[in-house]
Short mmCIF file of C-alpha atoms in Angstrom, two decimals:
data_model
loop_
_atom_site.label_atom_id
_atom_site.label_comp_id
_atom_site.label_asym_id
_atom_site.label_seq_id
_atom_site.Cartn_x
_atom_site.Cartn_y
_atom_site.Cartn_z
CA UNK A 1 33.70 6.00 355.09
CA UNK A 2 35.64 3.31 357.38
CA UNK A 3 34.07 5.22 360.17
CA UNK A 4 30.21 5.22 358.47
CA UNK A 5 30.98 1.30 358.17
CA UNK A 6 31.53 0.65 361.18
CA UNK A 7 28.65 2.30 363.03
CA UNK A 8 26.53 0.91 360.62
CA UNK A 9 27.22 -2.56 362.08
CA UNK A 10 26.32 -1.49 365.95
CA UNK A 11 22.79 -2.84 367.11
CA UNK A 12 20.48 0.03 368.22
CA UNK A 13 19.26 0.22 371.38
CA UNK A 14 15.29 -0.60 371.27
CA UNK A 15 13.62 1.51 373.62
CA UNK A 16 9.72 1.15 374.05
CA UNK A 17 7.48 4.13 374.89
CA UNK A 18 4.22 3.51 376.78
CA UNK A 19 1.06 4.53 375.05
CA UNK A 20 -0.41 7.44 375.45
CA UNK A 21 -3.56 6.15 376.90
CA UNK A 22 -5.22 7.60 380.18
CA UNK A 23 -4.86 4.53 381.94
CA UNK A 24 -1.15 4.13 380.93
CA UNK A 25 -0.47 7.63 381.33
CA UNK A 26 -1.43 7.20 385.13
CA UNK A 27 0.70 4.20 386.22
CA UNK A 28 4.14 5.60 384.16
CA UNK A 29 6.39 4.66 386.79
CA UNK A 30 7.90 9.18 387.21
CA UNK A 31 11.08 9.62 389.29
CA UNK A 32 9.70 11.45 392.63
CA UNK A 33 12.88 13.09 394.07
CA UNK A 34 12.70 14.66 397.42
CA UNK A 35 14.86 17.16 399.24
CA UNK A 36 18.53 16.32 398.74
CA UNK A 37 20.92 16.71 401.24
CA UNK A 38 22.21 20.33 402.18
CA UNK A 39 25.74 19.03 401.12
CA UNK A 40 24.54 17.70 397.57
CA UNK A 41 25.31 20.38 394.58
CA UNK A 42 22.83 20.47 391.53
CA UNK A 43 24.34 17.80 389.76
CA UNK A 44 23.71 15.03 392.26
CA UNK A 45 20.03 13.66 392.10
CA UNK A 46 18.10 13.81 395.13
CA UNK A 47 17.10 10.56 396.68
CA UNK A 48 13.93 8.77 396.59
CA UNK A 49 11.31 9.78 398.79
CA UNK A 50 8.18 7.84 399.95
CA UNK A 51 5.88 10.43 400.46
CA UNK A 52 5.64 11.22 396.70
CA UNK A 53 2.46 13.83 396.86
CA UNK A 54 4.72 16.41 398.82
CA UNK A 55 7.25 16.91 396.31
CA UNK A 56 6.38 19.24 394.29
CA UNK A 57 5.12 21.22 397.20
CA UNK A 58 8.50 21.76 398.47
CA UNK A 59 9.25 23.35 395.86
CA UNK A 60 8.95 27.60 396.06
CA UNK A 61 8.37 29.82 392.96
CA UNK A 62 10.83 32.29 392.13
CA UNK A 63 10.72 33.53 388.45
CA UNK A 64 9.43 32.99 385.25
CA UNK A 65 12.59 31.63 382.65
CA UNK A 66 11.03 30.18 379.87
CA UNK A 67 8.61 30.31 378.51
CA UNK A 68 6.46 28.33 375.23
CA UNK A 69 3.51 27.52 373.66
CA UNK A 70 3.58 24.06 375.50
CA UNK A 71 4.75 25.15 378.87
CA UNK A 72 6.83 27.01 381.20
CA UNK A 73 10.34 26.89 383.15
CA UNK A 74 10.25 28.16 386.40
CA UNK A 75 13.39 28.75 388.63
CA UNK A 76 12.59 27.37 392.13
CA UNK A 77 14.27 27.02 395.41
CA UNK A 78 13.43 23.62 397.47
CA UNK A 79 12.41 25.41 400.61
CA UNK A 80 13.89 22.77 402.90
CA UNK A 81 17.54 23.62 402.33
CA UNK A 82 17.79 26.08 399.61
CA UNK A 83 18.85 24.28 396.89
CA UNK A 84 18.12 26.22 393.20
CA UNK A 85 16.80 24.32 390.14
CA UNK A 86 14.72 24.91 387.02
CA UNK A 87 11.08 23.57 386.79
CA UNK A 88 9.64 22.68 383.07
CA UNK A 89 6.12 22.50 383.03
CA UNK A 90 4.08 20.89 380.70
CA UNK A 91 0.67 21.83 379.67
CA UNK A 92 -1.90 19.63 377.88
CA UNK A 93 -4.45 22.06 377.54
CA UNK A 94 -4.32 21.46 373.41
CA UNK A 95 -2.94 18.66 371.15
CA UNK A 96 -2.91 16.36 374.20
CA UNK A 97 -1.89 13.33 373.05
CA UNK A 98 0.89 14.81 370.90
CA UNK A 99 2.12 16.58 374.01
CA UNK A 100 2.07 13.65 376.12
CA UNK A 101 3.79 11.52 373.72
CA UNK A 102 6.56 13.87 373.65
CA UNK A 103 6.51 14.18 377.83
CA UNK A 104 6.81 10.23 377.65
CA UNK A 105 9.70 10.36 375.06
CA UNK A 106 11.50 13.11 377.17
CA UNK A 107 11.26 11.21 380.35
CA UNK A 108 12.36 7.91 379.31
CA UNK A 109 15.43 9.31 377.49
CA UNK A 110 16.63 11.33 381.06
CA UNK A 111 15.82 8.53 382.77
CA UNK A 112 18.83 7.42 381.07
CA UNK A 113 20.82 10.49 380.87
CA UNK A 114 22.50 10.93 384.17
CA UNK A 115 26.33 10.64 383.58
CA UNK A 116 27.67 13.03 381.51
CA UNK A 117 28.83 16.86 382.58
CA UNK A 118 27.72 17.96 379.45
CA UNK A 119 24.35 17.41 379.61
CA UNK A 120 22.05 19.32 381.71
CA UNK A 121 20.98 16.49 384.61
CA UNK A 122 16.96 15.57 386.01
CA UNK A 123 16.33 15.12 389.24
CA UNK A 124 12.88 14.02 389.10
CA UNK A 125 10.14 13.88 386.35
CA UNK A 126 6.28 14.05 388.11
CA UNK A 127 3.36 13.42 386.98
CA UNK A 128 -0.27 15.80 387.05
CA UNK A 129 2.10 18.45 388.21
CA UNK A 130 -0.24 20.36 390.59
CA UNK A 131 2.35 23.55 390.54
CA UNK A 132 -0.24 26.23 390.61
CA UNK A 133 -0.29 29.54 389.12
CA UNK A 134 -1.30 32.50 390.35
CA UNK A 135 -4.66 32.11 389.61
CA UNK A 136 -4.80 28.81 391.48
CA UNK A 137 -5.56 26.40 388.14
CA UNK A 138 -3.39 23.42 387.72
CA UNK A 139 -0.30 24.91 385.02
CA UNK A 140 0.64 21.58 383.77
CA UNK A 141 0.56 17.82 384.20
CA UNK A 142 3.93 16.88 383.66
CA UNK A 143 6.73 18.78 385.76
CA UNK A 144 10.66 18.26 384.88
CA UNK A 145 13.21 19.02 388.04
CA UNK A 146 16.32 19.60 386.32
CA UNK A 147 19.71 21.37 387.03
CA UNK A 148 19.41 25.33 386.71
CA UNK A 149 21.78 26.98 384.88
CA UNK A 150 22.51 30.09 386.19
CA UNK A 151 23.48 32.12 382.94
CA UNK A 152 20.77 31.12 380.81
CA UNK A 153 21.44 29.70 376.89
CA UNK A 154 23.75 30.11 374.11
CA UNK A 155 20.76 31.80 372.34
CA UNK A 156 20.84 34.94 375.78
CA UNK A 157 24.45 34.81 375.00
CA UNK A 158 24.24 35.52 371.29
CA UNK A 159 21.34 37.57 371.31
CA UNK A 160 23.69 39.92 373.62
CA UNK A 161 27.00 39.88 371.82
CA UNK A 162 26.17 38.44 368.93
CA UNK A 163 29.39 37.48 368.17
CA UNK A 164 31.92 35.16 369.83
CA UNK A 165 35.76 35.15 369.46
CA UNK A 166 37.40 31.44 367.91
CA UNK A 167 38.50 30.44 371.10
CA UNK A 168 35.11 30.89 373.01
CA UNK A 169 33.53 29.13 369.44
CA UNK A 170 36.17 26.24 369.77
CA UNK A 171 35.30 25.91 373.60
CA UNK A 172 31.25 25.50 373.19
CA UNK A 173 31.76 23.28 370.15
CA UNK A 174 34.48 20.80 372.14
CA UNK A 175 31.68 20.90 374.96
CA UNK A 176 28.60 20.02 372.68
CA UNK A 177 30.42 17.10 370.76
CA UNK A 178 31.48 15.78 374.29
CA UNK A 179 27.32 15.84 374.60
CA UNK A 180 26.75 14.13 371.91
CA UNK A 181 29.56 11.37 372.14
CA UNK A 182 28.16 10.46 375.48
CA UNK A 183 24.56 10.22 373.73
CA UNK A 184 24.97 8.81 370.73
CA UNK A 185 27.18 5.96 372.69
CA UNK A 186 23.38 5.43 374.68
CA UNK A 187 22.37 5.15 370.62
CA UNK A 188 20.06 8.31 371.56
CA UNK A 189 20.07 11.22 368.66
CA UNK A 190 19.34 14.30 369.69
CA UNK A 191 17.58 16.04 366.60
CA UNK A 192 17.53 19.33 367.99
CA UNK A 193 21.04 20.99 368.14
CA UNK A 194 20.30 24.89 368.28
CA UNK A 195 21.68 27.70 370.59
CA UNK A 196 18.45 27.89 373.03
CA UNK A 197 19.04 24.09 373.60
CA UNK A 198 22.69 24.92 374.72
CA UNK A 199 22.66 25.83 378.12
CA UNK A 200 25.13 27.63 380.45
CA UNK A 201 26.03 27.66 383.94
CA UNK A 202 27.59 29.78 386.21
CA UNK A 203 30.94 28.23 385.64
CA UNK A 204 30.93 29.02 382.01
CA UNK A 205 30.09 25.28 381.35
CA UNK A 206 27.73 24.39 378.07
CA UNK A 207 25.40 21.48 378.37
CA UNK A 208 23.21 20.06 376.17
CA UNK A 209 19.16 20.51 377.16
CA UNK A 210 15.86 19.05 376.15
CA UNK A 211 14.72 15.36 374.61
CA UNK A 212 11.76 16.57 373.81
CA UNK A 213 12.23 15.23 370.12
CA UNK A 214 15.19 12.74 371.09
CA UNK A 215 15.09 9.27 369.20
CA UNK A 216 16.77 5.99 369.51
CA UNK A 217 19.41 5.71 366.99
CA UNK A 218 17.30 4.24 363.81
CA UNK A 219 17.07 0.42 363.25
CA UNK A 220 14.73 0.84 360.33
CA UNK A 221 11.97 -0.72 362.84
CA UNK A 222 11.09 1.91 364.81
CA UNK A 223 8.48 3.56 362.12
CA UNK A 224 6.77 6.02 364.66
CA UNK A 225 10.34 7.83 365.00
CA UNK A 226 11.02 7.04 361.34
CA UNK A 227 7.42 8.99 360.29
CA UNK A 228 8.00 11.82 362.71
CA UNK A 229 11.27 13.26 360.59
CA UNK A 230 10.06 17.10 360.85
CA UNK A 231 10.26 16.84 364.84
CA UNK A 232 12.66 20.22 365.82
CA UNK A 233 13.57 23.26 364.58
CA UNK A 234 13.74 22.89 360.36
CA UNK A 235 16.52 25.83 360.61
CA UNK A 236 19.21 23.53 361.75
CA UNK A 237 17.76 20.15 360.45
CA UNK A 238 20.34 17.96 357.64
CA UNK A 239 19.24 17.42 354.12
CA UNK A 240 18.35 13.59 354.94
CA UNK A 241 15.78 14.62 357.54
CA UNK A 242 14.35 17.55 355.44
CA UNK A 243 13.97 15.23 352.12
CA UNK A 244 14.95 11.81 352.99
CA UNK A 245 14.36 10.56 349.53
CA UNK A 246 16.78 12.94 348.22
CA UNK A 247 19.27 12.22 350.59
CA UNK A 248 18.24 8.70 351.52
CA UNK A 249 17.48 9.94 355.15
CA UNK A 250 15.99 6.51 356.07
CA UNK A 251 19.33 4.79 355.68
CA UNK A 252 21.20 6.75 358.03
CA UNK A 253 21.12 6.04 362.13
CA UNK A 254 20.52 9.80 362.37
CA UNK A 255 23.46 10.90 364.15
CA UNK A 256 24.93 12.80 361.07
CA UNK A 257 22.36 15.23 361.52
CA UNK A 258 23.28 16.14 365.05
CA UNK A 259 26.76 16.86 363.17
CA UNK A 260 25.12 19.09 360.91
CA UNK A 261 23.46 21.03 363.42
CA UNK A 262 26.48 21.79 365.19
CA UNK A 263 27.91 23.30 362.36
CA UNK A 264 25.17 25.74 362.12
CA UNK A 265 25.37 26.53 365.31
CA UNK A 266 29.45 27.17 365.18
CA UNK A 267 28.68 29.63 361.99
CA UNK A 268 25.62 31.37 363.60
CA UNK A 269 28.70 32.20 366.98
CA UNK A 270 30.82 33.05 364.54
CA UNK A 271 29.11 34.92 362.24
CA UNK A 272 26.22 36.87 364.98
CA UNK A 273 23.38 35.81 362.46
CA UNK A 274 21.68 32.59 361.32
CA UNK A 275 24.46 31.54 358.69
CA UNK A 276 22.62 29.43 355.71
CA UNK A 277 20.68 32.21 354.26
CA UNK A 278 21.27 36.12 353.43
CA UNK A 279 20.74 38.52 355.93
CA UNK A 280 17.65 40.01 353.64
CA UNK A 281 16.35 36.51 353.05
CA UNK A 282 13.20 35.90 355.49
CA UNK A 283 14.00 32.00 357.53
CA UNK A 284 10.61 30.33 356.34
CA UNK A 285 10.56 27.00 354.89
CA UNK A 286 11.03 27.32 351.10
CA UNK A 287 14.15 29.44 351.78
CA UNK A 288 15.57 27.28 354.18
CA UNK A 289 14.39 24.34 352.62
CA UNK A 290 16.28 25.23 349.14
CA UNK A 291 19.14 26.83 350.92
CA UNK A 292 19.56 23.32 352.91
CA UNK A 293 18.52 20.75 350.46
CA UNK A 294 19.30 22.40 346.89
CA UNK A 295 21.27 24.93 345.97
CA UNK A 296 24.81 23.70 344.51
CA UNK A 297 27.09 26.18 346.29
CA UNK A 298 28.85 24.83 349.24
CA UNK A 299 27.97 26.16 352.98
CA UNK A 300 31.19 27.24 354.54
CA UNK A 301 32.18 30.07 356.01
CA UNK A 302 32.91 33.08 354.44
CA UNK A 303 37.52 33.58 354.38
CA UNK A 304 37.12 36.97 355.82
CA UNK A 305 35.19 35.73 359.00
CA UNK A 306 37.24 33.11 360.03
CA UNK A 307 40.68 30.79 360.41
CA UNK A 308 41.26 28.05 358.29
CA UNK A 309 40.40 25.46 360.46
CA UNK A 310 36.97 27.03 361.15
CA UNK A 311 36.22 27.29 357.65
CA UNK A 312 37.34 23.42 357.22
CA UNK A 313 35.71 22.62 360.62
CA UNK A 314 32.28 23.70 359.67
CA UNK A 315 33.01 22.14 356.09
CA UNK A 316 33.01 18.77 357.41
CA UNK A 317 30.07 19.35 358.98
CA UNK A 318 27.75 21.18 356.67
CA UNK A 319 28.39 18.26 354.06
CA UNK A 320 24.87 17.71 352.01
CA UNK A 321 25.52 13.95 351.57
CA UNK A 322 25.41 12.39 355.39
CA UNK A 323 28.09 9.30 353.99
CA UNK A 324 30.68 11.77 353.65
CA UNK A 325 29.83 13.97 356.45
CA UNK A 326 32.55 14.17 359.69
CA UNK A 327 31.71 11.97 362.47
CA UNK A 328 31.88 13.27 366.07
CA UNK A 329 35.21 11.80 366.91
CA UNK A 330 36.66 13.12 363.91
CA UNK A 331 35.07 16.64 364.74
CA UNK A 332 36.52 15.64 368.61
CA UNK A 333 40.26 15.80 366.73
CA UNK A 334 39.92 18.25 364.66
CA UNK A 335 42.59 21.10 364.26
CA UNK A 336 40.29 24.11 365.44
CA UNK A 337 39.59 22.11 368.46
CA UNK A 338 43.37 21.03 368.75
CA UNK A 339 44.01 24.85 368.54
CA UNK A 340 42.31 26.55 371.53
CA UNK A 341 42.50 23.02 373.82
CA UNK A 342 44.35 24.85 375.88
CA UNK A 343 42.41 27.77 376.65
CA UNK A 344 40.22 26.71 379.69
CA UNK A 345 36.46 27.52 381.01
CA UNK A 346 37.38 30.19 383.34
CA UNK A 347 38.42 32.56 380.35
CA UNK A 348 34.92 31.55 378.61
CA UNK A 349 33.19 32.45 381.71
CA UNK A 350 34.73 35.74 381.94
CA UNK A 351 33.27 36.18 378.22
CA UNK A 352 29.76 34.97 379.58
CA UNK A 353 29.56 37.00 383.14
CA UNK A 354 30.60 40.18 381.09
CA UNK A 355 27.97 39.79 378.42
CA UNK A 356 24.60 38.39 381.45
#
């Protein structure tokens, strides 16, 4: 609670979108990266470049990675000196305005992302894309350069071994909260913990991807974030942002429920399925919704699964009532992250090369 008092008396950071307007759409001041230096390594961002309209055309297709209802990631080589990155595409083609209020919100929040190794870095964010497909038509109007990551997210990872050992668990977690103590000291919240938002590299290193429903950290002013609660995936969402009059969500700064979602995401590793309902229970949102919000059991996992300082690890987490929920530095000291501190990435990327 000391903690919870404390944070409660830091000012949030105010950070003002543009409109989505046509005319302010067209003079958002995008990052225009151009070819970085043949010594530079995907985490350094490319310099500026003046001639702005070549960019993207230096870019060279390679494969499809991703792929959604709102866009697609592309891998792509920069064809003046080889270097690898992903592409995210936006399209507009429907719910326009929603889209490019979220392509505004996920700009201006890595525009401000660009010192932490556990976050997955932009190089460049340009506007009215003009990265054609196949069939020559525009794909998008909003293109993200960002660091590629060679082996894909911890989704891939769990979808192949569904499973992961403690130690590997232990190692992803430390990583993510490392994320998030970075962010939420920029006052950003992520809302949208989950395993296909956790990426991985080729060093076995897990970095935290995608702003696309990011908010500054609440300062009961900012109503458009306040009204937009739902934004994410409702599988991994707290109680106070599925029913914040039960929980008395709008109190909260909103970092508690990035806490949350990491401990669903260390059960689902732990366990190889999506922890918070049964196995025969279908995910939609009554189920998950009760499971979440209402049911009087505690969520822990189960004694047979897992050491004690799992079980209490995800305890602290998974705690209905965000006041007496574990804080990311207490999650940073906790004993099952104490345990395995000395068990280094090079034995977690032996796990993730084995199982690519």
């Amino acid at each position: 609670m000391t903690l919870v008092r404390e944070r409660r008396q830091h000012k949030a950071l105010s950070l003002i979108l543009p409109s989505t307007s046509a005319n302010s759409w067209q003079n958002h001041n995008f990052l225009s990266p151009s070819a970085p230096s043949s010594t530079s390594s995907n985490n350094s961002s490319p310099s500026t470049d003046n001639n702005n309209d070549n960019c993207l055309a230096n870019l060279e297709k390679l494969d499809v990675i991703g792929l959604g209802n709102s866009g697609t990631v592309y891998k792509v080589r920069h064809k003046k000196n080889g270097e690898i990155y992903a592409l995210k595409v936006l399209r507009f083609r429907e719910n326009k305005e929603g889209l490019q209020q979220q392509a505004l919100r996920e700009a201006e929040f890595l525009r401000r992302v660009v010192d932490s190794r556990f976050v997955v870095m932009c190089h460049g964010v340009f506007e009215n894309g003009g990265f054609e497909e196949s069939d020559g038509s525009s794909s998008g109007d909003v293109c993200f350069l960002l660091e590629y990551m060679e082996r894909g997210s911890l989704h891939d990872l769990l979808r192949k071994r569904q499973k992961l050992p403690e130690d590997y668990v232990s190692i992803i977690a430390r990583s993510v909260l490392q994320g998030l103590q970075y962010l939420h000291g920029m006052q950003i919240v992520h809302r949208d913990i989950k395993p296909s938002n956790l990426l991985i590299n080729s060093k076995g290193e897990v970095k935290i991807a995608d702003f696309g429903v990011s908010k500054v950290a609440n300062n009961n002013s900012n109503k458009e974030y306040l009204n937009n609660s739902y934004m994410g995936t409702c599988a991994y969402m707290s109680p106070e942002r599925i029913d914040p009059e039960k929980w008395d969500g709008n109190s909260c700064y909103g970092y508690e429920g990035d806490v949350w979602s990491i401990g669903v995401v260390v059960m689902e590793c732990c366990m190889g399925r999506f922890p918070l309902i049964s196995e025969d229970e279908k995910p939609d949102w009554v189920t998950l919704m009760c499971s979440i919000c209402f049911e009087e059991k505690k969520l822990e996992m189960p004694e047979t699964d897992a050491s004690i300082e799992l079980r209490n690890f995800v305890g602290r987490c998974l705690v209905r009532d965000w006041r007496e929920r574990a804080t990311v530095e207490e999650l940073l000291s906790h004993p099952f992250l104490i345990k395995f501190q000395n068990h280094s990435l090079p034995s977690f990327f032996t796990c993730v090369s084995n199982y690519s």
